mmCIF file of C-alpha atoms and ligand atoms in Angstrom:
data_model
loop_
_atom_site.group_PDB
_atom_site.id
_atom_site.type_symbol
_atom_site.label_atom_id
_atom_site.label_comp_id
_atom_site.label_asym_id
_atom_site.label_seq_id
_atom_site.Cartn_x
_atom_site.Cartn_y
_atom_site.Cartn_z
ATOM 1 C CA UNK A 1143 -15.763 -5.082 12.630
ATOM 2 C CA UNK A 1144 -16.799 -8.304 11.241
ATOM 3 C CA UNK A 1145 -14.061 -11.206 10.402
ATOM 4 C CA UNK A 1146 -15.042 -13.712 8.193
ATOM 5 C CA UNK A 1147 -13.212 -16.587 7.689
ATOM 6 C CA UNK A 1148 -8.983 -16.359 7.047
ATOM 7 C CA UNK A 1149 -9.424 -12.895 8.880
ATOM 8 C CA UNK A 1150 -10.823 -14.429 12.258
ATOM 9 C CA UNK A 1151 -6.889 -15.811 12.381
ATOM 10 C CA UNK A 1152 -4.611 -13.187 14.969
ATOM 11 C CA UNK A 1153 -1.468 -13.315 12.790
ATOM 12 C CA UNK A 1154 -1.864 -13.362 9.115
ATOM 13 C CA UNK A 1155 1.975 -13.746 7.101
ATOM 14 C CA UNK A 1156 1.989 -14.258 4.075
ATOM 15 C CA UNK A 1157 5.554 -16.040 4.017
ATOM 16 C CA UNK A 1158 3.433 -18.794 4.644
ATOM 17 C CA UNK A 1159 0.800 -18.668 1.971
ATOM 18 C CA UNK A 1160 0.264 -20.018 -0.788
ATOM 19 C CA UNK A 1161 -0.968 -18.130 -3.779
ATOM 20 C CA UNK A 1162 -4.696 -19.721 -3.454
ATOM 21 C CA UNK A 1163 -5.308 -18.885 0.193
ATOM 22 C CA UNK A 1164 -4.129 -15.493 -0.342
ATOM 23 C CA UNK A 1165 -6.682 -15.261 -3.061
ATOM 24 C CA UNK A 1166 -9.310 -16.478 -0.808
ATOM 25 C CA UNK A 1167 -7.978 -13.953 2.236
ATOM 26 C CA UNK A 1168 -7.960 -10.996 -0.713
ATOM 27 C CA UNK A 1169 -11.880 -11.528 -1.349
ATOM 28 C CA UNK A 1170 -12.963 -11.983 2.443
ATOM 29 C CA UNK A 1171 -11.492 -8.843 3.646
ATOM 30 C CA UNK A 1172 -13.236 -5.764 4.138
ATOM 31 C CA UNK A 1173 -11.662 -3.402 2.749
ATOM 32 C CA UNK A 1174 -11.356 -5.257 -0.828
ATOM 33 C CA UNK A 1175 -15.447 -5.695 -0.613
ATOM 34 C CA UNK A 1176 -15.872 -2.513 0.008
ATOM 35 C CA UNK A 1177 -13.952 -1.098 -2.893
ATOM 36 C CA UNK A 1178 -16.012 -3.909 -5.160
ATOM 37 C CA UNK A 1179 -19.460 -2.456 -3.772
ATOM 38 C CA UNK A 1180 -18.058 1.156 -5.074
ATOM 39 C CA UNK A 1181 -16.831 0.137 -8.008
ATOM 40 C CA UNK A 1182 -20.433 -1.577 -8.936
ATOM 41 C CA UNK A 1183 -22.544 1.030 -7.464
ATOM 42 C CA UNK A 1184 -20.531 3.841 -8.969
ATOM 43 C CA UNK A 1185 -20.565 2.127 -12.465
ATOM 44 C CA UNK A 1186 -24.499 1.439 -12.349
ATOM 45 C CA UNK A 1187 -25.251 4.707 -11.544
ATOM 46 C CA UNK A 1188 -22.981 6.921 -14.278
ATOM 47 C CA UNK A 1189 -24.192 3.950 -16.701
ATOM 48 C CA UNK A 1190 -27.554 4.278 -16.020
ATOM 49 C CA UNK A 1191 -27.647 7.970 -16.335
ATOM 50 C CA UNK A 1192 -28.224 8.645 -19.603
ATOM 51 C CA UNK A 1193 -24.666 10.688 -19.806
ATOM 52 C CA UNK A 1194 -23.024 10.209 -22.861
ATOM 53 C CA UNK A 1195 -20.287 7.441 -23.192
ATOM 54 C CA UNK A 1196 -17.690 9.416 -24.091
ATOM 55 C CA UNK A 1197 -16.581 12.179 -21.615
ATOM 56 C CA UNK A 1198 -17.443 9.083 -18.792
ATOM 57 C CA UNK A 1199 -14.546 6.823 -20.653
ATOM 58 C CA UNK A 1200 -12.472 10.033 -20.684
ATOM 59 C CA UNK A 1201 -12.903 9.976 -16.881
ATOM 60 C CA UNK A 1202 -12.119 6.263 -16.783
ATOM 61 C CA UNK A 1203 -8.735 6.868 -19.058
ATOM 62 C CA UNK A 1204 -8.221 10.260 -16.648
ATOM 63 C CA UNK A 1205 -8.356 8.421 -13.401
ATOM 64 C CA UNK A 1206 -5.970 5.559 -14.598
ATOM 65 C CA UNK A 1207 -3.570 7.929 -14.795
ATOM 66 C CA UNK A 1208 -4.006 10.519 -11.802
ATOM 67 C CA UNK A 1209 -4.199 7.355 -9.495
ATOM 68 C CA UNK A 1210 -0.641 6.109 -9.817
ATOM 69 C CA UNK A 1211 0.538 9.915 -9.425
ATOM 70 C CA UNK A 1212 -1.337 10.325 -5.978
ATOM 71 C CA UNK A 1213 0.013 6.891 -4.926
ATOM 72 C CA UNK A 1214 3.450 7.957 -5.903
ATOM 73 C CA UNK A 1215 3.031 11.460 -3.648
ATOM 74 C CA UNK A 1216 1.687 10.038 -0.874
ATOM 75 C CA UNK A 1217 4.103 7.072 -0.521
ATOM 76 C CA UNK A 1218 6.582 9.376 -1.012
ATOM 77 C CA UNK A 1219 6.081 12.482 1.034
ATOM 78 C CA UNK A 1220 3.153 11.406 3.252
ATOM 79 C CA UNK A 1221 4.158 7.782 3.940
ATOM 80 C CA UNK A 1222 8.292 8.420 3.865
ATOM 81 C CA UNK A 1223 7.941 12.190 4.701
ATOM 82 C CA UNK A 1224 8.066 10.896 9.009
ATOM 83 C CA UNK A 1225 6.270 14.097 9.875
ATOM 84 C CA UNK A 1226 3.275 12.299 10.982
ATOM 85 C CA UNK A 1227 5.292 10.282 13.521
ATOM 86 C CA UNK A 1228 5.259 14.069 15.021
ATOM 87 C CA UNK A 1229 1.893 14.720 16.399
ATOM 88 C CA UNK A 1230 -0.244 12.539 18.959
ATOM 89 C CA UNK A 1231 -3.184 13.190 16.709
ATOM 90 C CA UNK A 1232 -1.238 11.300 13.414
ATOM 91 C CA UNK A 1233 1.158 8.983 14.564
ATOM 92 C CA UNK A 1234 -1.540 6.105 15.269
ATOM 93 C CA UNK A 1235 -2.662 6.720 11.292
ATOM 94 C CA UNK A 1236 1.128 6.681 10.447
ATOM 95 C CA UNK A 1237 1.696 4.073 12.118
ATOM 96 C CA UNK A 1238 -0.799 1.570 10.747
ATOM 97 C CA UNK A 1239 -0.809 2.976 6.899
ATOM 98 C CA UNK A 1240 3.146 2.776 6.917
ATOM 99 C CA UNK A 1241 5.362 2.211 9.413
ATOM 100 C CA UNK A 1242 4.363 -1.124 10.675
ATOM 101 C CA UNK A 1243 3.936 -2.451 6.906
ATOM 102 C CA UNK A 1244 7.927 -1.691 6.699
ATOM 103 C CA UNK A 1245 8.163 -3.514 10.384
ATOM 104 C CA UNK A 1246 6.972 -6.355 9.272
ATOM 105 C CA UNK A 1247 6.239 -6.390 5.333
ATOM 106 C CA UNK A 1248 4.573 -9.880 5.267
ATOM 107 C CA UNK A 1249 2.174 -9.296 7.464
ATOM 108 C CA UNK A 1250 -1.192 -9.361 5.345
ATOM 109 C CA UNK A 1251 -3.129 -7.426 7.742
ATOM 110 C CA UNK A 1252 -1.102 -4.340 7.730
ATOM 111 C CA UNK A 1253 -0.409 -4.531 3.823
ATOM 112 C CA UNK A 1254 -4.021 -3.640 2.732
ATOM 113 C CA UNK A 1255 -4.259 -0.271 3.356
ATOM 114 C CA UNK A 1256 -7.030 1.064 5.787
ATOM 115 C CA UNK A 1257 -10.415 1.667 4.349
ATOM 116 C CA UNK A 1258 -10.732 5.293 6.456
ATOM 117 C CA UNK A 1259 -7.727 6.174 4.516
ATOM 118 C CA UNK A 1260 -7.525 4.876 1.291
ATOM 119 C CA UNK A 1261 -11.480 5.623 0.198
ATOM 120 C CA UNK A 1262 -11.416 9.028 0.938
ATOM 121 C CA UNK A 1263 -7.921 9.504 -0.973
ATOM 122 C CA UNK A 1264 -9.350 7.514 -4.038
ATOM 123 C CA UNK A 1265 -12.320 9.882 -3.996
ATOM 124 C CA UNK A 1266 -9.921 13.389 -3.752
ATOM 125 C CA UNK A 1267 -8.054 11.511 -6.609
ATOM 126 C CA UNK A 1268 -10.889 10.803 -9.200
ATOM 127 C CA UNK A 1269 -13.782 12.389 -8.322
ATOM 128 C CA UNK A 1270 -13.218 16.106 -9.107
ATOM 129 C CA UNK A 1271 -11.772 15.422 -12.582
ATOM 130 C CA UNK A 1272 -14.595 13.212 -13.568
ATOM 131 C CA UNK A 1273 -17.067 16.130 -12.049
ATOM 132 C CA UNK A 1274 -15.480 18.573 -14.521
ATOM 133 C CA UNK A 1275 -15.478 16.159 -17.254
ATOM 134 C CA UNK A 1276 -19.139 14.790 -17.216
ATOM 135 C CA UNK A 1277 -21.094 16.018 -14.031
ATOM 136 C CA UNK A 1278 -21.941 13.689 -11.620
ATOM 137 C CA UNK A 1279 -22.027 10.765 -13.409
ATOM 138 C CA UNK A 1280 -18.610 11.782 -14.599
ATOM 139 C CA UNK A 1281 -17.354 11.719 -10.541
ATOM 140 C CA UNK A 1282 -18.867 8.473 -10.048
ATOM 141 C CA UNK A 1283 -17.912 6.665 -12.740
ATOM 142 C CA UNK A 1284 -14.062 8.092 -11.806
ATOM 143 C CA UNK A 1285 -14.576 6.727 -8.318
ATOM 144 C CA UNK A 1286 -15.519 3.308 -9.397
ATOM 145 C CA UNK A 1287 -12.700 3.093 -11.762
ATOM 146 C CA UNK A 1288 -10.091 4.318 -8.916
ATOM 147 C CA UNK A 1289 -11.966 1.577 -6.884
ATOM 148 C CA UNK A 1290 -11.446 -1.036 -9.381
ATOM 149 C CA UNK A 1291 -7.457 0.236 -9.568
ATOM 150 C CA UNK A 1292 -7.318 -0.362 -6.234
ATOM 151 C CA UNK A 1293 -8.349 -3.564 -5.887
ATOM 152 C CA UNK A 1294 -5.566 -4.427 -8.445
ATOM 153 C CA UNK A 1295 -3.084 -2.005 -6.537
ATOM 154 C CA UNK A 1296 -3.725 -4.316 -3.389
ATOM 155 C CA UNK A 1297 -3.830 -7.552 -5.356
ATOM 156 C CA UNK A 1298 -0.579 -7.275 -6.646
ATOM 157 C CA UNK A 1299 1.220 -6.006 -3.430
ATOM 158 C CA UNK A 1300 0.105 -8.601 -1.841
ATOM 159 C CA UNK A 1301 1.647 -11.191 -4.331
ATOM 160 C CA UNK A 1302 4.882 -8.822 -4.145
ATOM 161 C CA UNK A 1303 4.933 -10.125 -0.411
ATOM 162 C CA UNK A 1304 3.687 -13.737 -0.908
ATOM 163 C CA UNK A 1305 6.969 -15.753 -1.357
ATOM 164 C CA UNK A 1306 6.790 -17.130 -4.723
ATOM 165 C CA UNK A 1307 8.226 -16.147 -7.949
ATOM 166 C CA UNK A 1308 5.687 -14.789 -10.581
ATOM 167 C CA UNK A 1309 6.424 -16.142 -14.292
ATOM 168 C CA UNK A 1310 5.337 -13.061 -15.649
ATOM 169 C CA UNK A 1311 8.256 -11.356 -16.207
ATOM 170 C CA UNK A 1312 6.218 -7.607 -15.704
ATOM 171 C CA UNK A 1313 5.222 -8.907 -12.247
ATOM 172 C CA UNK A 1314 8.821 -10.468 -11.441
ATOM 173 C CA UNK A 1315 10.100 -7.108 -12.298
ATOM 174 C CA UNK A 1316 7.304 -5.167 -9.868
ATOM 175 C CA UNK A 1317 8.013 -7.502 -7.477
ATOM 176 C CA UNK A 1318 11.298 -7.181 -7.357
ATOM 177 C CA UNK A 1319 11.623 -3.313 -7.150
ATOM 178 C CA UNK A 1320 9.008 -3.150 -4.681
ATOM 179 C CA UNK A 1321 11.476 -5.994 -2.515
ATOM 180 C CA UNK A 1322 14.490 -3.187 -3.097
ATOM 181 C CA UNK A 1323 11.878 -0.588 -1.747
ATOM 182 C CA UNK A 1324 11.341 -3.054 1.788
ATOM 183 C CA UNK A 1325 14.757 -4.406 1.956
ATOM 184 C CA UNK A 1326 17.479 -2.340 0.090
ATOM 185 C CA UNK A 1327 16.705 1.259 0.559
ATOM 186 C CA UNK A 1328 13.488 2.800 0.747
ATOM 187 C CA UNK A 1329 14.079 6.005 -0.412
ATOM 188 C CA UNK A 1330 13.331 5.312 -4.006
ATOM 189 C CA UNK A 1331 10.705 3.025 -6.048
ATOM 190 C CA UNK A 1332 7.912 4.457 -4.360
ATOM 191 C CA UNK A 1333 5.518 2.948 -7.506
ATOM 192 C CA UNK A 1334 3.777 -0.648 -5.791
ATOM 193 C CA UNK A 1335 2.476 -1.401 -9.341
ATOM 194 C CA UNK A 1336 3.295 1.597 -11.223
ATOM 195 C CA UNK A 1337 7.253 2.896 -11.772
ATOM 196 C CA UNK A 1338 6.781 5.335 -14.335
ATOM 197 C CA UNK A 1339 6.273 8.397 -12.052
ATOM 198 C CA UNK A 1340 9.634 7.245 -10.663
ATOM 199 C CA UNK A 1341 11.402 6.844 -13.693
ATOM 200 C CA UNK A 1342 10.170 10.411 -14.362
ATOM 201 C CA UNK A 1343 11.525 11.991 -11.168
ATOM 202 C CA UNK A 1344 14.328 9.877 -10.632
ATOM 203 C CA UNK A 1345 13.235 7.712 -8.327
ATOM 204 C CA UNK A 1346 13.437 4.773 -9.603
ATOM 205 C CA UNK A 1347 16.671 2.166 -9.108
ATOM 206 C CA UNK A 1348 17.360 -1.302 -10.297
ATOM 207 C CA UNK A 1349 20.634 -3.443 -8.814
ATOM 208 C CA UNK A 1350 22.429 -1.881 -11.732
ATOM 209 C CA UNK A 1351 22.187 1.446 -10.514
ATOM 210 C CA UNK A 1352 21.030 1.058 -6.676
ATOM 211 C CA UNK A 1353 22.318 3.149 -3.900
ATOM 212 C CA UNK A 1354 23.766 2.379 -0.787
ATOM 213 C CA UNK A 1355 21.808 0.064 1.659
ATOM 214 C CA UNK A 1356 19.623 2.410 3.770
ATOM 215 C CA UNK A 1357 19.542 1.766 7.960
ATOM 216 C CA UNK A 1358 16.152 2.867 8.049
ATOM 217 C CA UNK A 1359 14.694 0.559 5.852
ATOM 218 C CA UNK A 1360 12.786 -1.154 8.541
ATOM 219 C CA UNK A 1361 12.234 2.005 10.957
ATOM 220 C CA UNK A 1362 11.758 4.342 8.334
ATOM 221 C CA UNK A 1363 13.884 6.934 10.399
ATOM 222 C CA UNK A 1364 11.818 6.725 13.650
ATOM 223 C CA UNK A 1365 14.806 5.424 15.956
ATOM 224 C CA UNK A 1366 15.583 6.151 19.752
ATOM 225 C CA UNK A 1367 16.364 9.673 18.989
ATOM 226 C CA UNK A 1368 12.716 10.305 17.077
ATOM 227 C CA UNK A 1369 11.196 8.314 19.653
ATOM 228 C CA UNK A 1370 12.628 10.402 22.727
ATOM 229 C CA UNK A 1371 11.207 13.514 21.231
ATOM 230 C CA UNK A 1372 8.078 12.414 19.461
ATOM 231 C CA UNK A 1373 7.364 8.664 21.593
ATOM 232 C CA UNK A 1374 3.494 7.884 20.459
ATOM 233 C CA UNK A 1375 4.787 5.026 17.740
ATOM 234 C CA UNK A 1376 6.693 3.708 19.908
ATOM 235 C CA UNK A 1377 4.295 3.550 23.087
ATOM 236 C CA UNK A 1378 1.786 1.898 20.596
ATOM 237 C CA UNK A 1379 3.997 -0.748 19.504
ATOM 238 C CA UNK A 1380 5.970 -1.682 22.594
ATOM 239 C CA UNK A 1381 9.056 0.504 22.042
ATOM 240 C CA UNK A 1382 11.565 0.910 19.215
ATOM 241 C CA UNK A 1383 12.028 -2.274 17.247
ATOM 242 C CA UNK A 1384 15.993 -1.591 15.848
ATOM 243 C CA UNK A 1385 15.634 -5.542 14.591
ATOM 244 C CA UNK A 1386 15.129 -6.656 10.935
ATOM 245 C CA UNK A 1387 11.473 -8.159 10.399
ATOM 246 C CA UNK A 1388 13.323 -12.096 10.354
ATOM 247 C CA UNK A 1389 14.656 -11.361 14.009
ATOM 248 C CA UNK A 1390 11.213 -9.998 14.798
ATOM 249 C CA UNK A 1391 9.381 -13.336 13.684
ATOM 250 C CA UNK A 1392 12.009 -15.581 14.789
ATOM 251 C CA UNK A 1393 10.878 -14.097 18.080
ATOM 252 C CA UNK A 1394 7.390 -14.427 17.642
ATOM 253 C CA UNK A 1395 7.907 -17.758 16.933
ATOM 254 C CA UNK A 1396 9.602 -19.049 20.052
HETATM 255 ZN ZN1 ZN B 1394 5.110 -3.342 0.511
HETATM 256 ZN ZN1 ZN B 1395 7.292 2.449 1.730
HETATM 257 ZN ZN1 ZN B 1396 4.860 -10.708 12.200
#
């Protein structure tokens, strides 16, 4: 893999960011220019086509709203679901897409999720409908806009991480239920951008109504016990980590 500039750095946190370099960091990494290629081959190709506009804005309009469903499954019964922390063959994918991002939210690094897992997911999400809706075209002009939904999926997580305090009162509010998701209990608001699938299956919790503070909100669950039985997370990360992610840097940084 090739690291261009911010990324050539070993430790990337973005508790010590500002808004600007995480912009810059956002457009040198990989993953994000790989989702931008997508998105502008997938447009030029359904556009240039000679398909008809309409069924391909359809797709558009169809993927907008499939995406934030599949994100809301998978972060809740892939990402929280532990059973890939079971097998030898998963645990190193579960352990990079989810449980280290809940380790240690502000690392950068860990918060974009991994190309390998996230293109393939956008494509299962959008393609299919778009095939049925307008052929070929249809799929690829569903991919690029589930490409270009990432991008903004990833953009604003990160800024949910970056300590600052948007103005925006629609990003305040994301920001702060995604912070009761990492540091309250993590068993409900399971939307990063998007908390209307959780709203809809009672998911969702504000301090008005929140439940009790969760113990596995850092370890997700996977604690001496999980480890004794099922140990490849924890032989890939040095053992069980019982601390909260301030203890872990305060560590790192003596
Ligand atoms: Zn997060
Ligand atoms: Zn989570
Ligand atoms: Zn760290």
């Amino acid at each position: 893999m090739i690291k261009i500039g911010f990324w050539k750095r070993r430790r990337h946190h973005l508790d010590k960011m500002t808004l600007k370099e995480l912009t810059v960091a956002y457009f040198q990494y990989y993953a994000i220019q790989a989702y931008i290629v997508v998105a502008i081959a997938g447009y030029a190709y359904a556009l240039s086509s000679g398909a008809p506009i309409g069924p391909l804005l359809l797709t558009g309009l169809a993927s907008a709203l499939i995406y934030p469903l599949a994100w809301y499954g998978i972060h809740r019964f892939i990402l929280h679901g532990n059973w890939l922390a079971k097998s030898p063959l998963t645990a190193p994918v579960w352990k990079r897409i989810h449980y280290d991002h809940h380790q240690d939210p502000h690392d950068l690094h860990i918060l974009f999720g991994a190309l390998y897992t996230t293109l393939p997911t956008v494509a299962a999400a959008t393609m299919p409908v778009g095939y049925v809706l307008a052929g070929w075209p249809g799929a690829a002009f569903g991919l690029a806009t589930g490409a270009v939904i990432t991008c903004f999926y990833e953009f604003c997580h990160c800024i949910e991480h970056l300590s600052y305090k948007p103005k925006n009162p629609i990003l305040a509010r994301m920001k702060q239920q995604h912070m009761a998701h990492h540091f309250h209990n993590e068993q409900g608001n399971f939307g990063i951008t998007n908390f209307m699938w959780d709203r809809l299956f009672g998911t969702l919790y504000t301090n008005a109504n929140r439940p009790p503070k969760s113990a596995t909100v850092f370890n997700l669950g996977y604690d001496e016990g999980m480890a004794s039985r099922y140990p490849w997370v924890a032989k890939l990360s040095g053992g069980v980590d019982t601390g909260t992610p301030r203890d872990r840097r305060q560590r790192e940084a003596a």
